[in-house]
PDB file of C-alpha atoms and ligand atoms in Angstrom:
ATOM      1  CA  MET A  10     -13.178 -19.569 -12.137  1.00 47.00           C
ATOM      2  CA  ASN A  11     -15.943 -20.843  -9.828  1.00 49.00           C
ATOM      3  CA  ALA A  12     -19.681 -20.205 -10.196  1.00 45.00           C
ATOM      4  CA  GLN A  13     -19.725 -17.416  -7.615  1.00 46.00           C
ATOM      5  CA  GLN A  14     -16.964 -15.553  -9.441  1.00 47.00           C
ATOM      6  CA  ALA A  15     -18.624 -15.990 -12.826  1.00 51.00           C
ATOM      7  CA  VAL A  16     -21.848 -14.099 -11.980  1.00 54.00           C
ATOM      8  CA  LYS A  17     -20.105 -10.828 -11.020  1.00 67.00           C
ATOM      9  CA  PRO A  18     -20.205  -8.203 -13.785  1.00 79.00           C
ATOM     10  CA  GLN A  19     -17.136  -6.474 -15.208  1.00 87.00           C
ATOM     11  CA  PRO A  20     -16.522  -3.141 -13.444  1.00 96.00           C
ATOM     12  CA  GLN A  21     -17.332   0.002 -15.374  1.00 97.00           C
ATOM     13  CA  LEU A  22     -14.114   1.636 -16.625  1.00 98.00           C
ATOM     14  CA  LEU A  23     -13.964   5.391 -16.027  1.00 98.00           C
ATOM     15  CA  ARG A  24     -11.199   7.262 -17.830  1.00 98.00           C
ATOM     16  CA  THR A  25     -12.118  10.925 -17.445  1.00 98.00           C
ATOM     17  CA  ARG A  26     -13.277  13.230 -14.669  1.00 98.00           C
ATOM     18  CA  GLU A  27     -16.623  13.572 -16.494  1.00 98.00           C
ATOM     19  CA  GLU A  28     -17.133   9.795 -16.545  1.00 98.00           C
ATOM     20  CA  LEU A  29     -16.207   9.645 -12.865  1.00 98.00           C
ATOM     21  CA  ARG A  30     -18.643  12.447 -11.994  1.00 98.00           C
ATOM     22  CA  GLU A  31     -21.452  10.831 -13.987  1.00 98.00           C
ATOM     23  CA  TYR A  32     -20.843   7.513 -12.203  1.00 97.00           C
ATOM     24  CA  LEU A  33     -20.742   9.203  -8.768  1.00 97.00           C
ATOM     25  CA  ASP A  34     -23.987  11.100  -9.475  1.00 96.00           C
ATOM     26  CA  ARG A  35     -25.693   7.924 -10.607  1.00 95.00           C
ATOM     27  CA  THR A  36     -24.639   5.985  -7.491  1.00 94.00           C
ATOM     28  CA  SER A  37     -24.879   8.728  -4.892  1.00 92.00           C
ATOM     29  CA  ALA A  38     -27.285   6.803  -2.625  1.00 90.00           C
ATOM     30  CA  GLY A  39     -25.651   4.442  -0.154  1.00 88.00           C
ATOM     31  CA  THR A  40     -22.188   3.956   1.242  1.00 95.00           C
ATOM     32  CA  ARG A  41     -19.202   4.541  -1.011  1.00 97.00           C
ATOM     33  CA  GLY A  42     -16.025   2.504  -0.601  1.00 97.00           C
ATOM     34  CA  LEU A  43     -12.657   3.312  -2.143  1.00 98.00           C
ATOM     35  CA  VAL A  44      -9.558   1.228  -2.834  1.00 98.00           C
ATOM     36  CA  MET A  45      -6.567   3.054  -4.328  1.00 98.00           C
ATOM     37  CA  THR A  46      -3.983   1.027  -6.242  1.00 98.00           C
ATOM     38  CA  MET A  47      -1.245   1.331  -8.835  1.00 97.00           C
ATOM     39  CA  GLY A  48      -2.565  -1.703 -10.722  1.00 96.00           C
ATOM     40  CA  ALA A  49      -0.738  -4.983 -11.465  1.00 95.00           C
ATOM     41  CA  LEU A  50      -3.299  -6.321  -9.040  1.00 97.00           C
ATOM     42  CA  HIS A  51      -2.945  -9.411  -6.864  1.00 97.00           C
ATOM     43  CA  GLU A  52      -4.854 -11.079  -4.023  1.00 98.00           C
ATOM     44  CA  GLY A  53      -3.571  -8.467  -1.555  1.00 98.00           C
ATOM     45  CA  HIS A  54      -5.394  -5.766  -3.493  1.00 98.00           C
ATOM     46  CA  LEU A  55      -8.506  -7.949  -3.721  1.00 98.00           C
ATOM     47  CA  ASP A  56      -8.450  -8.312   0.081  1.00 98.00           C
ATOM     48  CA  LEU A  57      -8.887  -4.530   0.325  1.00 98.00           C
ATOM     49  CA  VAL A  58     -12.005  -4.802  -1.842  1.00 97.00           C
ATOM     50  CA  ARG A  59     -13.269  -7.758   0.204  1.00 97.00           C
ATOM     51  CA  ALA A  60     -12.702  -5.820   3.454  1.00 97.00           C
ATOM     52  CA  ILE A  61     -15.215  -3.200   2.304  1.00 96.00           C
ATOM     53  CA  ARG A  62     -18.376  -5.201   2.482  1.00 83.00           C
ATOM     54  CA  PRO A  63     -21.482  -4.610   0.377  1.00 77.00           C
ATOM     55  CA  PRO A  64     -23.853  -2.732   0.390  1.00 81.00           C
ATOM     56  CA  ALA A  65     -21.076  -0.201  -0.244  1.00 84.00           C
ATOM     57  CA  ASN A  66     -20.509   0.789  -3.872  1.00 94.00           C
ATOM     58  CA  ILE A  67     -16.853   0.037  -4.377  1.00 96.00           C
ATOM     59  CA  LEU A  68     -14.678   2.150  -6.632  1.00 97.00           C
ATOM     60  CA  VAL A  69     -11.102   1.082  -7.310  1.00 98.00           C
ATOM     61  CA  THR A  70      -8.558   3.517  -8.680  1.00 98.00           C
ATOM     62  CA  ILE A  71      -5.693   2.293 -10.834  1.00 98.00           C
ATOM     63  CA  PHE A  72      -3.072   4.959 -11.321  1.00 97.00           C
ATOM     64  CA  VAL A  73       0.709   4.814 -11.312  1.00 96.00           C
ATOM     65  CA  ASN A  74       1.065   8.208  -9.694  1.00 94.00           C
ATOM     66  CA  PRO A  75       4.181   9.990 -10.998  1.00 94.00           C
ATOM     67  CA  THR A  76       4.409  12.381  -8.035  1.00 93.00           C
ATOM     68  CA  GLN A  77       5.280   9.592  -5.611  1.00 93.00           C
ATOM     69  CA  PHE A  78       8.220   8.367  -7.716  1.00 95.00           C
ATOM     70  CA  ALA A  79      11.594  10.128  -7.612  1.00 92.00           C
ATOM     71  CA  PRO A  80      13.776  10.438 -10.731  1.00 92.00           C
ATOM     72  CA  GLY A  81      15.608   7.139 -11.258  1.00 91.00           C
ATOM     73  CA  GLU A  82      12.915   5.033  -9.556  1.00 92.00           C
ATOM     74  CA  ASP A  83      10.778   2.475 -11.407  1.00 92.00           C
ATOM     75  CA  LEU A  84       7.956   4.749 -12.712  1.00 94.00           C
ATOM     76  CA  GLU A  85       8.366   3.628 -16.348  1.00 93.00           C
ATOM     77  CA  ALA A  86       9.121  -0.012 -15.540  1.00 92.00           C
ATOM     78  CA  TYR A  87       6.218  -0.417 -13.092  1.00 93.00           C
ATOM     79  CA  PRO A  88       4.035  -3.290 -14.403  1.00 91.00           C
ATOM     80  CA  ARG A  89       0.796  -2.212 -16.105  1.00 94.00           C
ATOM     81  CA  ASP A  90      -1.958  -4.542 -17.344  1.00 95.00           C
ATOM     82  CA  LEU A  91      -5.383  -2.903 -17.190  1.00 96.00           C
ATOM     83  CA  GLU A  92      -7.213  -5.766 -18.926  1.00 95.00           C
ATOM     84  CA  ALA A  93      -5.924  -8.327 -16.427  1.00 96.00           C
ATOM     85  CA  ASP A  94      -6.728  -5.956 -13.552  1.00 97.00           C
ATOM     86  CA  LEU A  95     -10.327  -5.512 -14.708  1.00 96.00           C
ATOM     87  CA  ALA A  96     -10.749  -9.274 -15.084  1.00 95.00           C
ATOM     88  CA  LEU A  97      -9.439  -9.814 -11.540  1.00 96.00           C
ATOM     89  CA  LEU A  98     -11.673  -7.097 -10.095  1.00 96.00           C
ATOM     90  CA  SER A  99     -14.723  -8.602 -11.786  1.00 94.00           C
ATOM     91  CA  THR A 100     -14.263 -11.646  -9.496  1.00 94.00           C
ATOM     92  CA  VAL A 101     -14.802  -9.642  -6.294  1.00 94.00           C
ATOM     93  CA  GLY A 102     -17.698  -7.327  -7.099  1.00 88.00           C
ATOM     94  CA  VAL A 103     -16.243  -3.930  -7.923  1.00 94.00           C
ATOM     95  CA  ASP A 104     -18.676  -1.418  -9.405  1.00 93.00           C
ATOM     96  CA  ALA A 105     -16.256   0.864 -11.189  1.00 97.00           C
ATOM     97  CA  VAL A 106     -12.580   1.453 -11.868  1.00 98.00           C
ATOM     98  CA  PHE A 107     -11.215   4.961 -12.256  1.00 98.00           C
ATOM     99  CA  ALA A 108      -8.004   4.733 -14.278  1.00 98.00           C
ATOM    100  CA  PRO A 109      -6.938   8.268 -15.168  1.00 97.00           C
ATOM    101  CA  THR A 110      -3.932   9.274 -17.223  1.00 97.00           C
ATOM    102  CA  PRO A 111      -1.499  11.690 -15.524  1.00 96.00           C
ATOM    103  CA  GLU A 112      -3.108  14.475 -17.601  1.00 97.00           C
ATOM    104  CA  VAL A 113      -6.544  13.622 -16.213  1.00 97.00           C
ATOM    105  CA  ALA A 114      -5.223  13.378 -12.664  1.00 97.00           C
ATOM    106  CA  TYR A 115      -3.166  16.588 -12.918  1.00 97.00           C
ATOM    107  CA  PRO A 116      -5.013  18.727 -15.503  1.00 97.00           C
ATOM    108  CA  LEU A 117      -3.021  21.863 -14.646  1.00 97.00           C
ATOM    109  CA  GLY A 118       0.284  20.033 -14.906  1.00 96.00           C
ATOM    110  CA  GLU A 119       2.545  19.747 -11.908  1.00 93.00           C
ATOM    111  CA  ALA A 120       0.688  20.642  -8.704  1.00 94.00           C
ATOM    112  CA  LEU A 121       1.928  23.843  -7.073  1.00 96.00           C
ATOM    113  CA  VAL A 122       0.351  23.070  -3.747  1.00 96.00           C
ATOM    114  CA  SER A 123       1.825  20.219  -1.740  1.00 95.00           C
ATOM    115  CA  ILE A 124       1.055  18.394   1.477  1.00 97.00           C
ATOM    116  CA  ASP A 125       3.914  18.022   3.942  1.00 97.00           C
ATOM    117  CA  PRO A 126       3.068  14.908   5.939  1.00 97.00           C
ATOM    118  CA  GLY A 127       5.519  15.928   8.668  1.00 97.00           C
ATOM    119  CA  PRO A 128       8.103  13.961  10.636  1.00 96.00           C
ATOM    120  CA  MET A 129       6.588  10.531   9.977  1.00 96.00           C
ATOM    121  CA  ALA A 130       7.307  11.023   6.263  1.00 97.00           C
ATOM    122  CA  ARG A 131      11.009  11.693   6.798  1.00 97.00           C
ATOM    123  CA  VAL A 132      12.023   8.383   8.381  1.00 97.00           C
ATOM    124  CA  PHE A 133      12.390   4.852   7.004  1.00 97.00           C
ATOM    125  CA  GLU A 134      10.678   4.859   3.572  1.00 97.00           C
ATOM    126  CA  GLY A 135      10.787   8.652   3.698  1.00 97.00           C
ATOM    127  CA  ALA A 136      14.535   8.711   4.435  1.00 96.00           C
ATOM    128  CA  THR A 137      15.270   6.594   1.368  1.00 92.00           C
ATOM    129  CA  ARG A 138      12.498   8.195  -0.729  1.00 93.00           C
ATOM    130  CA  PRO A 139      12.308  11.829   0.521  1.00 94.00           C
ATOM    131  CA  THR A 140       9.487  13.002  -1.797  1.00 95.00           C
ATOM    132  CA  HIS A 141       7.483   9.780  -1.719  1.00 96.00           C
ATOM    133  CA  PHE A 142       4.934  10.426   1.023  1.00 98.00           C
ATOM    134  CA  ALA A 143       4.194  13.994  -0.064  1.00 97.00           C
ATOM    135  CA  GLY A 144       3.345  12.501  -3.482  1.00 97.00           C
ATOM    136  CA  VAL A 145       1.199   9.817  -1.871  1.00 98.00           C
ATOM    137  CA  CYS A 146      -0.659  12.354   0.297  1.00 98.00           C
ATOM    138  CA  LEU A 147      -1.260  14.596  -2.713  1.00 97.00           C
ATOM    139  CA  ILE A 148      -2.885  11.870  -4.802  1.00 98.00           C
ATOM    140  CA  VAL A 149      -4.796  10.404  -1.847  1.00 98.00           C
ATOM    141  CA  ALA A 150      -6.183  13.840  -0.903  1.00 98.00           C
ATOM    142  CA  LYS A 151      -7.114  14.537  -4.550  1.00 98.00           C
ATOM    143  CA  VAL A 152      -8.893  11.210  -4.955  1.00 98.00           C
ATOM    144  CA  PHE A 153     -10.642  11.599  -1.593  1.00 98.00           C
ATOM    145  CA  ASN A 154     -11.963  14.951  -2.826  1.00 98.00           C
ATOM    146  CA  LEU A 155     -12.950  13.613  -6.245  1.00 98.00           C
ATOM    147  CA  VAL A 156     -14.658  10.465  -4.952  1.00 98.00           C
ATOM    148  CA  ARG A 157     -15.833  11.556  -1.456  1.00 97.00           C
ATOM    149  CA  PRO A 158     -15.757   7.985  -0.100  1.00 97.00           C
ATOM    150  CA  ASP A 159     -17.289   7.042   3.248  1.00 97.00           C
ATOM    151  CA  ILE A 160     -14.655   4.363   3.747  1.00 97.00           C
ATOM    152  CA  ALA A 161     -11.250   3.724   2.165  1.00 98.00           C
ATOM    153  CA  ALA A 162      -9.200   0.547   2.636  1.00 98.00           C
ATOM    154  CA  PHE A 163      -5.400   0.593   2.829  1.00 98.00           C
ATOM    155  CA  GLY A 164      -3.053  -2.364   3.295  1.00 98.00           C
ATOM    156  CA  ARG A 165      -0.807  -2.918   6.295  1.00 98.00           C
ATOM    157  CA  LYS A 166       1.782  -3.997   3.687  1.00 98.00           C
ATOM    158  CA  ASP A 167       2.552  -0.257   3.438  1.00 98.00           C
ATOM    159  CA  ALA A 168       2.317   0.304   7.185  1.00 97.00           C
ATOM    160  CA  GLN A 169       4.096   3.656   7.185  1.00 97.00           C
ATOM    161  CA  GLN A 170       1.841   4.927   4.401  1.00 98.00           C
ATOM    162  CA  LEU A 171      -1.189   3.728   6.380  1.00 97.00           C
ATOM    163  CA  ALA A 172      -0.001   5.543   9.526  1.00 97.00           C
ATOM    164  CA  ILE A 173       0.610   8.745   7.542  1.00 98.00           C
ATOM    165  CA  ILE A 174      -2.782   8.609   5.826  1.00 98.00           C
ATOM    166  CA  GLU A 175      -4.543   7.958   9.147  1.00 98.00           C
ATOM    167  CA  ARG A 176      -2.758  11.009  10.556  1.00 97.00           C
ATOM    168  CA  MET A 177      -3.568  13.163   7.500  1.00 98.00           C
ATOM    169  CA  VAL A 178      -7.250  12.237   7.789  1.00 98.00           C
ATOM    170  CA  ALA A 179      -7.227  13.117  11.497  1.00 98.00           C
ATOM    171  CA  ASP A 180      -5.217  16.340  11.136  1.00 98.00           C
ATOM    172  CA  LEU A 181      -7.308  17.602   8.199  1.00 98.00           C
ATOM    173  CA  ASP A 182     -10.625  16.348   9.650  1.00 98.00           C
ATOM    174  CA  LEU A 183     -11.429  14.451   6.479  1.00 98.00           C
ATOM    175  CA  PRO A 184     -14.787  12.683   6.985  1.00 98.00           C
ATOM    176  CA  ILE A 185     -13.533   9.282   5.839  1.00 98.00           C
ATOM    177  CA  GLU A 186     -13.123   6.012   7.710  1.00 97.00           C
ATOM    178  CA  ILE A 187      -9.744   4.411   7.032  1.00 98.00           C
ATOM    179  CA  LEU A 188      -9.925   0.618   7.075  1.00 98.00           C
ATOM    180  CA  PRO A 189      -6.564  -1.156   7.611  1.00 98.00           C
ATOM    181  CA  VAL A 190      -6.243  -4.551   5.922  1.00 98.00           C
ATOM    182  CA  ASP A 191      -3.761  -7.281   6.884  1.00 98.00           C
ATOM    183  CA  ILE A 192      -0.842  -8.245   4.657  1.00 98.00           C
ATOM    184  CA  ARG A 193      -1.612 -10.972   2.121  1.00 98.00           C
ATOM    185  CA  ARG A 194       1.325 -13.348   1.641  1.00 98.00           C
ATOM    186  CA  GLU A 195       2.294 -16.091  -0.787  1.00 98.00           C
ATOM    187  CA  VAL A 196       2.167 -19.588   0.773  1.00 98.00           C
ATOM    188  CA  ASP A 197       5.916 -19.435   1.439  1.00 97.00           C
ATOM    189  CA  GLY A 198       5.552 -16.148   3.339  1.00 98.00           C
ATOM    190  CA  LEU A 199       6.668 -13.577   0.759  1.00 98.00           C
ATOM    191  CA  ALA A 200       4.431 -10.515   1.051  1.00 98.00           C
ATOM    192  CA  MET A 201       2.475 -10.084  -2.178  1.00 98.00           C
ATOM    193  CA  SER A 202       3.671  -7.086  -4.159  1.00 97.00           C
ATOM    194  CA  SER A 203       3.404  -5.947  -7.749  1.00 94.00           C
ATOM    195  CA  ARG A 204       7.203  -5.523  -7.601  1.00 94.00           C
ATOM    196  CA  ASN A 205       7.712  -9.265  -6.945  1.00 96.00           C
ATOM    197  CA  ALA A 206       7.367  -9.598 -10.742  1.00 94.00           C
ATOM    198  CA  TYR A 207      10.853  -8.053 -11.019  1.00 96.00           C
ATOM    199  CA  LEU A 208      12.477 -10.932  -9.073  1.00 98.00           C
ATOM    200  CA  SER A 209      14.405 -13.758 -10.741  1.00 98.00           C
ATOM    201  CA  PRO A 210      13.782 -17.244  -9.246  1.00 98.00           C
ATOM    202  CA  GLN A 211      17.046 -16.950  -7.262  1.00 98.00           C
ATOM    203  CA  GLU A 212      16.155 -13.477  -6.011  1.00 98.00           C
ATOM    204  CA  ARG A 213      12.702 -14.638  -5.015  1.00 98.00           C
ATOM    205  CA  GLU A 214      14.303 -17.422  -2.967  1.00 98.00           C
ATOM    206  CA  ALA A 215      16.695 -14.961  -1.302  1.00 98.00           C
ATOM    207  CA  ALA A 216      13.766 -12.611  -0.537  1.00 98.00           C
ATOM    208  CA  LEU A 217      12.122 -15.225   1.695  1.00 98.00           C
ATOM    209  CA  VAL A 218      14.504 -14.276   4.500  1.00 98.00           C
ATOM    210  CA  LEU A 219      12.510 -11.045   4.944  1.00 98.00           C
ATOM    211  CA  SER A 220       9.221 -12.669   5.977  1.00 98.00           C
ATOM    212  CA  ARG A 221      11.022 -15.522   7.746  1.00 98.00           C
ATOM    213  CA  THR A 222      12.886 -13.031   9.931  1.00 98.00           C
ATOM    214  CA  LEU A 223       9.667 -11.155  10.724  1.00 98.00           C
ATOM    215  CA  PHE A 224       7.892 -14.382  11.738  1.00 98.00           C
ATOM    216  CA  GLN A 225      10.850 -15.386  13.936  1.00 98.00           C
ATOM    217  CA  ALA A 226      10.960 -11.910  15.489  1.00 98.00           C
ATOM    218  CA  LYS A 227       7.257 -12.214  16.305  1.00 98.00           C
ATOM    219  CA  ASN A 228       7.844 -15.584  17.972  1.00 98.00           C
ATOM    220  CA  ILE A 229      10.735 -14.217  20.010  1.00 97.00           C
ATOM    221  CA  ALA A 230       8.636 -11.223  21.104  1.00 97.00           C
ATOM    222  CA  GLU A 231       5.739 -13.518  22.037  1.00 95.00           C
ATOM    223  CA  GLY A 232       8.222 -15.557  24.075  1.00 96.00           C
ATOM    224  CA  GLY A 233       8.833 -12.506  26.269  1.00 95.00           C
ATOM    225  CA  ALA A 234      11.991 -10.937  24.788  1.00 96.00           C
ATOM    226  CA  ASP A 235      12.194  -7.140  24.948  1.00 94.00           C
ATOM    227  CA  ALA A 236      12.178  -4.929  21.863  1.00 95.00           C
ATOM    228  CA  HIS A 237      15.940  -4.430  21.784  1.00 94.00           C
ATOM    229  CA  ALA A 238      16.654  -8.171  21.900  1.00 96.00           C
ATOM    230  CA  VAL A 239      14.133  -8.769  19.109  1.00 97.00           C
ATOM    231  CA  LEU A 240      15.668  -6.011  17.002  1.00 97.00           C
ATOM    232  CA  ASP A 241      19.211  -7.309  17.563  1.00 97.00           C
ATOM    233  CA  PHE A 242      18.094 -10.728  16.362  1.00 98.00           C
ATOM    234  CA  ALA A 243      16.387  -9.380  13.233  1.00 98.00           C
ATOM    235  CA  ARG A 244      19.206  -7.040  12.293  1.00 98.00           C
ATOM    236  CA  SER A 245      21.891  -9.706  12.505  1.00 98.00           C
ATOM    237  CA  ALA A 246      19.719 -12.247  10.637  1.00 98.00           C
ATOM    238  CA  LEU A 247      19.130  -9.788   7.794  1.00 98.00           C
ATOM    239  CA  GLU A 248      22.661  -8.389   7.661  1.00 98.00           C
ATOM    240  CA  SER A 249      24.126 -11.869   7.330  1.00 98.00           C
ATOM    241  CA  ALA A 250      21.550 -13.163   4.816  1.00 98.00           C
ATOM    242  CA  PRO A 251      22.933 -13.950   1.356  1.00 98.00           C
ATOM    243  CA  GLY A 252      21.496 -12.236  -1.727  1.00 97.00           C
ATOM    244  CA  ILE A 253      19.919  -9.251   0.012  1.00 98.00           C
ATOM    245  CA  ARG A 254      21.148  -5.816   1.102  1.00 98.00           C
ATOM    246  CA  LEU A 255      19.367  -4.470   4.169  1.00 98.00           C
ATOM    247  CA  ASP A 256      18.158  -0.864   3.930  1.00 97.00           C
ATOM    248  CA  TYR A 257      16.558  -0.694   7.395  1.00 97.00           C
ATOM    249  CA  VAL A 258      14.889  -2.710  10.092  1.00 98.00           C
ATOM    250  CA  ASP A 259      13.563  -1.244  13.323  1.00 98.00           C
ATOM    251  CA  ILE A 260      10.806  -1.458  15.902  1.00 98.00           C
ATOM    252  CA  VAL A 261       8.527   1.563  15.996  1.00 97.00           C
ATOM    253  CA  ASP A 262       5.454   2.829  17.758  1.00 94.00           C
ATOM    254  CA  ALA A 263       2.597   1.867  15.406  1.00 89.00           C
ATOM    255  CA  SER A 264       0.985   5.316  15.234  1.00 84.00           C
ATOM    256  CA  THR A 265       3.963   7.690  15.368  1.00 91.00           C
ATOM    257  CA  TYR A 266       6.628   5.616  13.618  1.00 93.00           C
ATOM    258  CA  THR A 267       9.210   6.615  16.228  1.00 95.00           C
ATOM    259  CA  PRO A 268      11.591   3.860  17.379  1.00 95.00           C
ATOM    260  CA  VAL A 269      10.492   2.373  20.684  1.00 95.00           C
ATOM    261  CA  ALA A 270      12.499   3.089  23.836  1.00 89.00           C
ATOM    262  CA  LEU A 271      14.144   0.515  26.065  1.00 85.00           C
ATOM    263  CA  GLY A 272      11.519  -1.397  28.060  1.00 87.00           C
ATOM    264  CA  PHE A 273       8.671  -0.412  25.706  1.00 90.00           C
ATOM    265  CA  THR A 274       5.344  -2.141  26.253  1.00 91.00           C
ATOM    266  CA  GLY A 275       2.382  -2.012  23.882  1.00 91.00           C
ATOM    267  CA  GLN A 276       1.691  -2.342  20.155  1.00 93.00           C
ATOM    268  CA  ALA A 277       4.635  -1.863  17.814  1.00 97.00           C
ATOM    269  CA  ILE A 278       5.555  -2.498  14.216  1.00 98.00           C
ATOM    270  CA  MET A 279       8.784  -3.975  12.894  1.00 98.00           C
ATOM    271  CA  PRO A 280       9.222  -2.447   9.417  1.00 98.00           C
ATOM    272  CA  LEU A 281      12.013  -3.440   7.060  1.00 98.00           C
ATOM    273  CA  ALA A 282      13.262  -2.694   3.575  1.00 98.00           C
ATOM    274  CA  ALA A 283      15.907  -4.514   1.595  1.00 98.00           C
ATOM    275  CA  TRP A 284      17.346  -4.617  -1.870  1.00 98.00           C
ATOM    276  CA  VAL A 285      17.167  -7.964  -3.625  1.00 98.00           C
ATOM    277  CA  GLY A 286      19.225  -7.398  -6.747  1.00 97.00           C
ATOM    278  CA  LYS A 287      17.787  -4.229  -8.285  1.00 95.00           C
ATOM    279  CA  THR A 288      14.418  -4.651  -6.565  1.00 96.00           C
ATOM    280  CA  ARG A 289      13.614  -2.901  -3.304  1.00 96.00           C
ATOM    281  CA  LEU A 290      11.123  -4.797  -1.156  1.00 98.00           C
ATOM    282  CA  ILE A 291       9.345  -3.739   2.036  1.00 98.00           C
ATOM    283  CA  ASP A 292       7.597  -5.821   4.649  1.00 98.00           C
ATOM    284  CA  ASN A 293       6.605  -5.535   8.296  1.00 98.00           C
ATOM    285  CA  THR A 294       4.885  -7.276  11.165  1.00 98.00           C
ATOM    286  CA  GLN A 295       2.957  -6.141  14.214  1.00 98.00           C
ATOM    287  CA  LEU A 296       4.585  -6.942  17.552  1.00 97.00           C
ATOM    288  CA  THR A 297       3.212  -6.755  21.072  1.00 94.00           C
ATOM    289  CA  PHE A 298       5.555  -6.150  24.022  1.00 93.00           C
TER     290      PHE A 298
HETATM  291  P1  AMP B 307      -0.063  -0.511  -4.532  1.00 88.04           P
HETATM  292  O1  AMP B 307      -0.844  -0.865  -5.745  1.00 88.04           O
HETATM  293  O2  AMP B 307       1.135  -1.357  -4.312  1.00 88.04           O
HETATM  294  O3  AMP B 307       0.191   0.968  -4.419  1.00 88.04           O
HETATM  295  O4  AMP B 307      -0.997  -0.852  -3.290  1.00 88.04           O
HETATM  296  C1  AMP B 307      -2.316  -0.385  -3.225  1.00 88.04           C
HETATM  297  C2  AMP B 307      -2.905  -0.776  -1.889  1.00 88.04           C
HETATM  298  O5  AMP B 307      -2.866  -2.187  -1.746  1.00 88.04           O
HETATM  299  C3  AMP B 307      -2.141  -0.192  -0.693  1.00 88.04           C
HETATM  300  O6  AMP B 307      -3.066   0.173   0.313  1.00 88.04           O
HETATM  301  C4  AMP B 307      -1.295  -1.355  -0.268  1.00 88.04           C
HETATM  302  O7  AMP B 307      -0.923  -1.311   1.088  1.00 88.04           O
HETATM  303  C5  AMP B 307      -2.223  -2.518  -0.535  1.00 88.04           C
HETATM  304  N1  AMP B 307      -1.454  -3.764  -0.684  1.00 88.04           N
HETATM  305  C6  AMP B 307      -0.451  -4.004  -1.569  1.00 88.04           C
HETATM  306  N2  AMP B 307       0.052  -5.239  -1.367  1.00 88.04           N
HETATM  307  C7  AMP B 307      -0.644  -5.778  -0.334  1.00 88.04           C
HETATM  308  C8  AMP B 307      -0.589  -7.031   0.367  1.00 88.04           C
HETATM  309  N3  AMP B 307       0.303  -7.976   0.046  1.00 88.04           N
HETATM  310  N4  AMP B 307      -1.454  -7.233   1.382  1.00 88.04           N
HETATM  311  C9  AMP B 307      -2.355  -6.261   1.734  1.00 88.04           C
HETATM  312  N5  AMP B 307      -2.450  -5.069   1.120  1.00 88.04           N
HETATM  313  C10 AMP B 307      -1.611  -4.829   0.105  1.00 88.04           C
END
């Protein structure tokens, strides 16, 4: 730990709605920044905090939200280490951490009202995980209402989630600035993810083909290839890669998540998902045509 890290105080831990309200009342002057996470924090999460610059008061939520997991997914296995998370957050100047239990987050039990995020939530991640984005939108809307942030940072790592949240904020006229933050990667290219902890050394090695393919696709696009040629390259690279099973790869319009048409020009995203053993990883890159 360097000297600059050492002087930052430990964030205040808020467990209940009352503690959250008391903290919000006490810090109501000034800009409020929000970073929502499921914990098991890494440098990618810290980049979201860093992207919201002081003088904002920064509140981080740590909550493994059950409503965005389907039965059979990794809700129980998801890594949890609140002490380590608080220690990490103390290095970047976070004022408070709201870490509710499911009972605190959903005091009436299962929510009866839901948010349907529309067509963008039914493709790609939403095709494989049909209830996922409705669960994400529910918790994001609840936390936005509880915290009333001026600005909330979300990672491009979950590019489809980011696009859906940006659209929800626009469609519902929520008075919140959404700040997109670039993907933080390990030195060898693997996108940082709490789920990387599930990977064996061999699986981690096999997983490198995901970022490698995205970087190559970006180079090919920058060299002037059209979207279909870039997609053909990526699909065959991923389908023939050992140790992974491709779920999807495509090239989509960055704001609508619809696949781009032949001859597309403009900003696009290449999202992908693949199984590496029992672990499902996602990654993406921005492409310009
Ligand atoms: P999670 O805890 O995985 O739900 O992620 C919480 C937030 O951190 C989301 O906005 C993610 O997009 C963001 N995030 C997770 N991993 C990364 C990463 N490697 N780079 C940038 N942002 C990330």
